Short mmCIF file of C-alpha atoms and ligand atoms in Angstrom, two decimals:
data_model
loop_
_atom_site.label_atom_id
_atom_site.label_comp_id
_atom_site.label_asym_id
_atom_site.label_seq_id
_atom_site.Cartn_x
_atom_site.Cartn_y
_atom_site.Cartn_z
CA MET A 58 85.91 99.40 123.07
CA LEU A 59 88.05 98.78 120.01
CA HIS A 60 91.82 98.38 120.19
CA GLN A 61 92.49 97.76 116.46
CA ILE A 62 92.48 101.37 115.18
CA LYS A 63 95.99 102.75 114.68
CA GLY A 64 95.31 106.33 113.66
CA ILE A 65 94.53 108.08 110.39
CA HIS A 66 95.15 105.94 107.28
CA HIS A 67 94.31 108.48 104.56
CA VAL A 68 92.19 111.55 103.89
CA THR A 69 90.32 111.76 100.59
CA ALA A 70 89.16 115.09 99.20
CA LEU A 71 87.64 116.62 96.08
CA ALA A 72 89.47 118.97 93.74
CA SER A 73 88.90 120.73 90.44
CA SER A 74 92.05 120.92 88.27
CA PRO A 75 94.15 117.73 88.50
CA ARG A 76 97.25 119.62 87.34
CA ALA A 77 96.93 122.32 89.99
CA ASN A 78 96.26 119.67 92.62
CA ASN A 79 99.29 117.64 91.57
CA LEU A 80 101.56 120.68 91.42
CA PHE A 81 100.50 121.88 94.86
CA PHE A 82 100.95 118.58 96.68
CA THR A 83 104.15 117.49 94.95
CA GLU A 84 106.01 120.76 94.30
CA THR A 85 104.68 123.12 96.97
CA LEU A 86 104.11 120.72 99.86
CA GLY A 87 106.78 118.29 98.66
CA LEU A 88 104.87 115.03 99.04
CA ARG A 89 105.51 112.12 96.71
CA ARG A 90 102.79 111.17 94.26
CA VAL A 91 102.60 107.47 95.08
CA LYS A 92 99.72 106.49 92.81
CA LYS A 93 98.04 107.77 89.70
CA THR A 94 94.85 105.81 89.26
CA VAL A 95 91.16 106.53 88.66
CA ASN A 96 87.99 106.74 90.71
CA PHE A 97 86.51 103.23 90.83
CA ASP A 98 82.98 104.58 90.31
CA ALA A 99 83.86 107.31 87.78
CA PRO A 100 86.91 106.06 85.88
CA ASP A 101 87.21 109.20 83.76
CA VAL A 102 88.26 111.01 86.95
CA TYR A 103 91.71 110.56 88.49
CA HIS A 104 92.34 109.26 91.95
CA LEU A 105 95.67 110.77 93.00
CA TYR A 106 97.56 109.73 96.12
CA TYR A 107 100.31 111.77 97.78
CA GLY A 108 102.41 110.76 100.78
CA ASP A 109 105.82 109.66 101.97
CA ALA A 110 108.07 107.39 99.87
CA LEU A 111 105.52 104.56 99.98
CA GLY A 112 102.31 106.35 100.87
CA THR A 113 102.55 104.72 104.28
CA PRO A 114 99.23 104.73 106.17
CA GLY A 115 99.14 107.97 108.14
CA THR A 116 100.73 109.97 105.30
CA ALA A 117 98.38 109.52 102.33
CA MET A 118 96.40 112.54 101.15
CA THR A 119 94.23 111.51 98.21
CA TYR A 120 92.12 113.46 95.73
CA PHE A 121 89.38 113.01 93.20
CA PRO A 122 89.90 115.98 90.83
CA PHE A 123 86.72 116.70 88.84
CA PRO A 124 87.99 119.32 86.34
CA ASN A 125 84.81 121.45 86.30
CA ALA A 126 83.75 120.99 89.90
CA THR A 127 82.40 124.01 91.71
CA ARG A 128 83.74 124.75 95.16
CA GLY A 129 82.24 123.23 98.24
CA ARG A 130 80.92 125.38 101.07
CA PRO A 131 82.66 124.71 104.38
CA GLY A 132 80.42 123.92 107.32
CA THR A 133 79.42 121.22 109.75
CA GLY A 134 79.43 117.50 109.12
CA GLU A 135 82.83 117.30 107.46
CA VAL A 136 86.58 117.25 107.99
CA GLY A 137 87.20 120.99 108.08
CA GLU A 138 90.99 120.96 108.26
CA THR A 139 93.74 118.46 107.54
CA VAL A 140 96.92 118.88 109.56
CA PHE A 141 100.43 117.65 108.65
CA SER A 142 103.33 117.39 111.07
CA VAL A 143 106.61 119.20 110.43
CA PRO A 144 109.84 119.44 112.45
CA GLY A 145 110.56 122.08 115.11
CA GLY A 146 112.06 125.26 113.68
CA SER A 147 110.69 124.67 110.17
CA LEU A 148 107.72 127.05 110.20
CA PRO A 149 109.69 130.13 108.99
CA ALA A 150 110.98 128.11 106.02
CA TRP A 151 107.47 126.89 105.30
CA ARG A 152 106.07 130.39 105.56
CA ALA A 153 108.61 131.65 103.02
CA ARG A 154 108.03 128.65 100.74
CA LEU A 155 104.24 128.90 100.77
CA ASP A 156 104.37 132.68 100.42
CA ALA A 157 106.66 132.38 97.38
CA ALA A 158 104.24 129.87 95.84
CA GLY A 159 101.37 132.35 96.24
CA VAL A 160 99.50 130.16 98.72
CA ALA A 161 96.41 131.92 100.06
CA LYS A 162 95.26 132.70 103.63
CA LEU A 163 98.66 132.05 105.18
CA ALA A 164 98.45 132.61 108.95
CA GLN A 165 100.12 131.45 112.13
CA ASP A 166 98.33 130.21 115.23
CA SER A 167 98.81 127.95 118.20
CA ARG A 168 96.61 125.02 119.14
CA PHE A 169 96.92 123.24 122.48
CA GLY A 170 100.40 124.77 122.79
CA ASP A 171 101.69 123.71 119.37
CA ASP A 172 102.70 126.30 116.75
CA ARG A 173 100.92 125.99 113.43
CA LEU A 174 100.87 127.53 109.98
CA THR A 175 97.41 127.50 108.40
CA PHE A 176 96.61 128.07 104.72
CA VAL A 177 94.37 126.90 101.92
CA GLY A 178 95.08 124.65 98.96
CA PRO A 179 94.22 125.38 95.30
CA ASP A 180 90.53 124.56 95.81
CA GLY A 181 90.22 126.42 99.11
CA GLU A 182 90.77 123.31 101.23
CA ARG A 183 91.91 124.21 104.70
CA LEU A 184 95.30 122.76 105.62
CA ALA A 185 97.77 123.27 108.44
CA LEU A 186 101.34 122.39 109.35
CA VAL A 187 101.99 121.81 113.04
CA VAL A 188 105.32 121.49 114.78
CA HIS A 189 105.42 117.99 116.20
CA ASP A 190 108.19 115.68 117.41
CA ASP A 191 107.77 113.00 114.77
CA PRO A 192 110.28 110.22 113.98
CA ARG A 193 108.82 109.32 110.58
CA MET A 194 111.11 109.48 107.53
CA PRO A 195 109.89 112.15 105.12
CA TRP A 196 110.01 112.22 101.32
CA THR A 197 112.78 114.71 100.57
CA ASP A 198 112.99 115.05 96.80
CA THR A 199 111.51 118.56 96.88
CA VAL A 200 111.75 119.82 100.47
CA ALA A 201 114.85 119.53 102.71
CA PRO A 202 114.89 116.81 105.39
CA ASP A 203 114.89 119.34 108.26
CA THR A 204 111.66 120.87 106.89
CA ALA A 205 109.73 118.17 105.00
CA ILE A 206 106.27 117.00 106.02
CA ARG A 207 106.34 113.79 108.11
CA GLY A 208 102.75 112.77 107.50
CA PHE A 209 99.40 113.56 109.06
CA HIS A 210 99.31 114.92 112.57
CA SER A 211 95.55 115.19 112.87
CA ALA A 212 92.30 116.22 111.29
CA THR A 213 89.69 118.63 112.60
CA LEU A 214 86.06 117.58 112.25
CA THR A 215 83.61 120.49 112.19
CA LEU A 216 80.40 119.44 113.91
CA ALA A 217 77.10 120.91 115.06
CA ASP A 218 77.10 118.57 118.06
CA VAL A 219 80.07 116.88 119.70
CA GLY A 220 78.35 114.25 121.87
CA PRO A 221 77.66 111.38 119.46
CA MET A 222 81.05 111.77 117.74
CA ALA A 223 82.85 111.84 121.10
CA GLU A 224 81.06 108.61 121.95
CA LEU A 225 82.08 107.03 118.65
CA LEU A 226 85.73 108.09 119.01
CA ALA A 227 85.79 106.65 122.55
CA PHE A 228 84.38 103.42 121.12
CA MET A 229 87.13 103.45 118.48
CA GLY A 230 89.75 103.65 121.25
CA TYR A 231 90.36 107.41 121.45
CA ASP A 232 90.78 109.30 124.74
CA ALA A 233 89.45 112.82 125.30
CA VAL A 234 92.72 114.60 126.09
CA ALA A 235 92.10 118.36 126.00
CA ARG A 236 89.49 121.02 125.51
CA ASN A 237 89.78 124.70 124.64
CA GLY A 238 86.92 126.91 123.50
CA THR A 239 85.10 125.17 120.65
CA LEU A 240 87.86 122.55 120.27
CA HIS A 241 87.76 119.08 121.80
CA ARG A 242 90.92 117.01 121.32
CA PHE A 243 90.95 113.22 121.15
CA ALA A 244 94.01 110.99 120.79
CA LEU A 245 94.82 107.32 120.65
CA PRO A 246 96.97 106.13 123.55
CA GLY A 247 100.39 104.63 122.79
CA SER A 248 102.89 105.71 120.20
CA GLY A 249 102.64 103.66 116.99
CA ASN A 250 101.13 105.52 114.05
CA GLN A 251 101.90 109.22 114.59
CA ALA A 252 98.61 110.39 113.08
CA ARG A 253 96.80 109.73 116.35
CA THR A 254 94.96 112.97 117.00
CA ILE A 255 91.43 114.05 116.08
CA ASP A 256 90.07 117.47 116.99
CA LEU A 257 86.36 118.16 117.08
CA ASP A 258 85.35 121.77 116.47
CA LEU A 259 81.89 122.40 117.93
CA ARG A 260 80.34 124.96 115.57
CA PRO A 261 76.52 124.94 115.75
CA ASP A 262 76.68 128.50 114.37
CA LEU A 263 77.84 127.26 110.95
CA PRO A 264 75.62 125.97 108.13
CA ARG A 265 75.85 122.38 107.08
CA ALA A 266 78.74 121.81 104.65
CA ASP A 267 78.02 121.46 100.93
CA GLN A 268 80.46 119.12 99.25
CA GLY A 269 82.39 120.31 96.23
CA ALA A 270 85.95 121.03 95.17
CA GLY A 271 88.07 121.57 98.27
CA SER A 272 85.84 119.44 100.51
CA VAL A 273 87.11 116.34 102.25
CA HIS A 274 85.04 113.39 101.04
CA HIS A 275 86.00 111.00 103.83
CA ILE A 276 88.62 110.21 106.42
CA ALA A 277 90.01 106.70 106.74
CA PHE A 278 91.38 105.09 109.89
CA ALA A 279 94.03 102.38 109.76
CA VAL A 280 93.88 98.77 110.90
CA GLU A 281 96.66 96.29 110.37
CA ASN A 282 94.94 93.72 108.18
CA ARG A 283 91.67 92.18 107.02
CA ALA A 284 91.15 90.15 110.18
CA ARG A 285 91.34 93.32 112.33
CA GLN A 286 89.04 95.07 109.85
CA LEU A 287 86.40 92.34 110.21
CA GLU A 288 86.58 92.62 113.99
CA VAL A 289 86.04 96.37 113.75
CA ARG A 290 83.22 95.92 111.26
CA GLU A 291 81.39 93.49 113.53
CA ALA A 292 81.82 95.71 116.58
CA LEU A 293 80.57 98.80 114.73
CA ALA A 294 77.58 96.89 113.36
CA ASP A 295 76.79 95.58 116.85
CA ALA A 296 76.91 99.17 118.12
CA GLY A 297 74.30 100.15 115.52
CA TYR A 298 76.41 101.67 112.73
CA ARG A 299 75.52 100.73 109.17
CA VAL A 300 78.83 99.58 107.74
CA THR A 301 79.47 98.51 104.14
CA PRO A 302 80.98 95.11 103.40
CA PRO A 303 84.73 95.17 102.76
CA ILE A 304 85.51 96.69 99.35
CA ASP A 305 88.77 95.96 97.53
CA ARG A 306 90.44 99.28 96.70
CA ASP A 307 93.48 97.54 95.17
CA TYR A 308 95.95 99.11 97.64
CA PHE A 309 93.89 98.45 100.79
CA MET A 310 90.55 96.96 101.78
CA ALA A 311 87.94 99.50 102.82
CA ILE A 312 84.73 99.57 104.84
CA TYR A 313 82.68 102.77 105.15
CA PHE A 314 80.09 104.12 107.52
CA ARG A 315 78.35 107.47 108.00
CA THR A 316 78.91 108.91 111.47
CA PRO A 317 76.20 110.68 113.51
CA GLY A 318 77.51 114.18 112.69
CA GLY A 319 77.48 113.42 108.95
CA VAL A 320 81.19 112.76 108.37
CA LEU A 321 81.94 109.68 106.26
CA PHE A 322 84.42 107.35 107.99
CA GLU A 323 86.37 104.55 106.39
CA ILE A 324 88.40 101.80 108.03
CA ALA A 325 91.27 100.76 105.74
CA THR A 326 93.88 98.03 105.99
CA ASP A 327 97.62 98.73 106.02
CA GLU A 328 98.00 95.93 103.48
CA PRO A 329 98.76 95.44 100.62
CA GLY A 330 100.07 98.99 100.03
CA PHE A 331 100.93 101.10 96.99
CA ASP A 332 103.92 99.02 95.91
CA ARG A 333 101.78 96.00 95.10
CA ASP A 334 101.66 96.85 91.37
CA GLU A 335 104.60 99.22 90.83
CA ASP A 336 108.31 99.29 91.48
CA ARG A 337 109.02 101.40 94.59
CA ALA A 338 111.38 103.58 92.54
CA HIS A 339 108.61 104.51 90.11
CA LEU A 340 105.48 104.79 92.26
CA GLY A 341 102.86 107.16 90.91
CA GLU A 342 104.38 107.58 87.45
CA ALA A 343 102.28 105.28 85.25
CA LEU A 344 98.49 105.35 85.02
CA LYS A 345 97.32 102.32 87.00
CA LEU A 346 93.78 101.13 86.37
CA PRO A 347 91.65 98.83 88.49
CA SER A 348 91.31 95.54 86.56
CA GLN A 349 87.59 96.14 85.85
CA HIS A 350 88.52 99.38 84.02
CA GLU A 351 91.62 98.11 82.20
CA HIS A 352 89.60 97.73 78.99
CA LEU A 353 89.01 101.52 79.05
CA ARG A 354 92.73 102.35 79.08
CA ARG A 355 92.99 103.83 75.59
CA LYS A 356 89.98 106.06 76.09
CA LEU A 357 91.07 107.12 79.58
CA GLU A 358 94.58 107.97 78.44
CA ARG A 359 92.96 110.30 75.93
CA VAL A 360 90.47 112.01 78.26
CA LEU A 361 92.54 112.30 81.44
CA GLU A 362 94.51 115.54 81.43
CA PRO A 363 98.30 114.95 81.65
CA LEU A 364 99.63 115.88 85.09
CA ASP A 365 103.29 116.62 84.44
ZN1 LIG B 187 89.28 106.15 101.28
#
C-alpha cells in the first residue's frame, strides 16, 4: 500500500467560454486566478488555474475552455461533483451570493452529517460547498475571510461499479470510512492536506458519461516531489496499471493512468508550484506559455479571447 499520496492536488475540467469561466471562479466563487497559460497539446486553448493565493495543491481548480464546446453528458466513469470546503455558518451568505449571481440549481443537502450547498457552474458542472473545519488560509480579495473557500474538500466519482475503484483507493492509502445509500466514502488517514476525502457514487442506472464542456477531464492526487512520484509510478505499474512516464507541466510533474471505472487519474508533484515563473503578487495576470509554444506568442495573443 502506498503512503506517498497526500490528497487531491488539482481537478481539471472542460469549459466553453473562457470569460464566463474566469468570471465565475474569480468573482462568484472568489478564488484567485493563479495562472493563465495554454493547453500543452492545443496551445490555442487556455489552461486557467484558480485556487488560494498560490494555487497550493489541494486548492487548484483548472479548466480548458474550448469556446465552442458542446456540453458533456453526466454519467458514470467521471468525477461527477467537485466539493470545496467553507467555514461553519457561511452557507446562508453563500446561498445569497450565488443566488444574486444567478447561479443555477442551487440546493441544500447534507452528506455524512455535513451541511452542503450544491449548484452548477456556467457549463453545468456540478459543484458543492461543504461546511468543514479547515485551517487553510483562503484567498480573500473577493469573498470575506469568514466565508471564503478554503480549498477542495472532496470529489465524488460516479461509477457503474465500486469494487475495482475501492481496491485502487485502498492501494493508494485511502480508508473506507462511511457508507450511505449509493455513496461510499474514502479518506486518507492523518491530517496534512485537507482535501483528503473521495466519495464514490455507485450509479449503475446512469449511462456512461460523454465528455464535453462542464465535464471533469481528470483528477490529480498530490505527492511531495519527483522521488515520491517515481515510487508511486513503480508501485502502480507493478500492480498492473498502465502509467505514463513523468511529464513536465511547468508547475508540477505529472503521471497519468486510466482507472478501472474509466476516470483518468493523475499523480502530481507539489513542486515547483505556480510562483516559479511569476511574482507572487502578480500570479495569473500575464499569459505564460510553455517554452515549446513561446514562438507562437504573437498569434496566441491575437486568438485567445481576453479574460478581463
Ligand atoms: Zn492535471
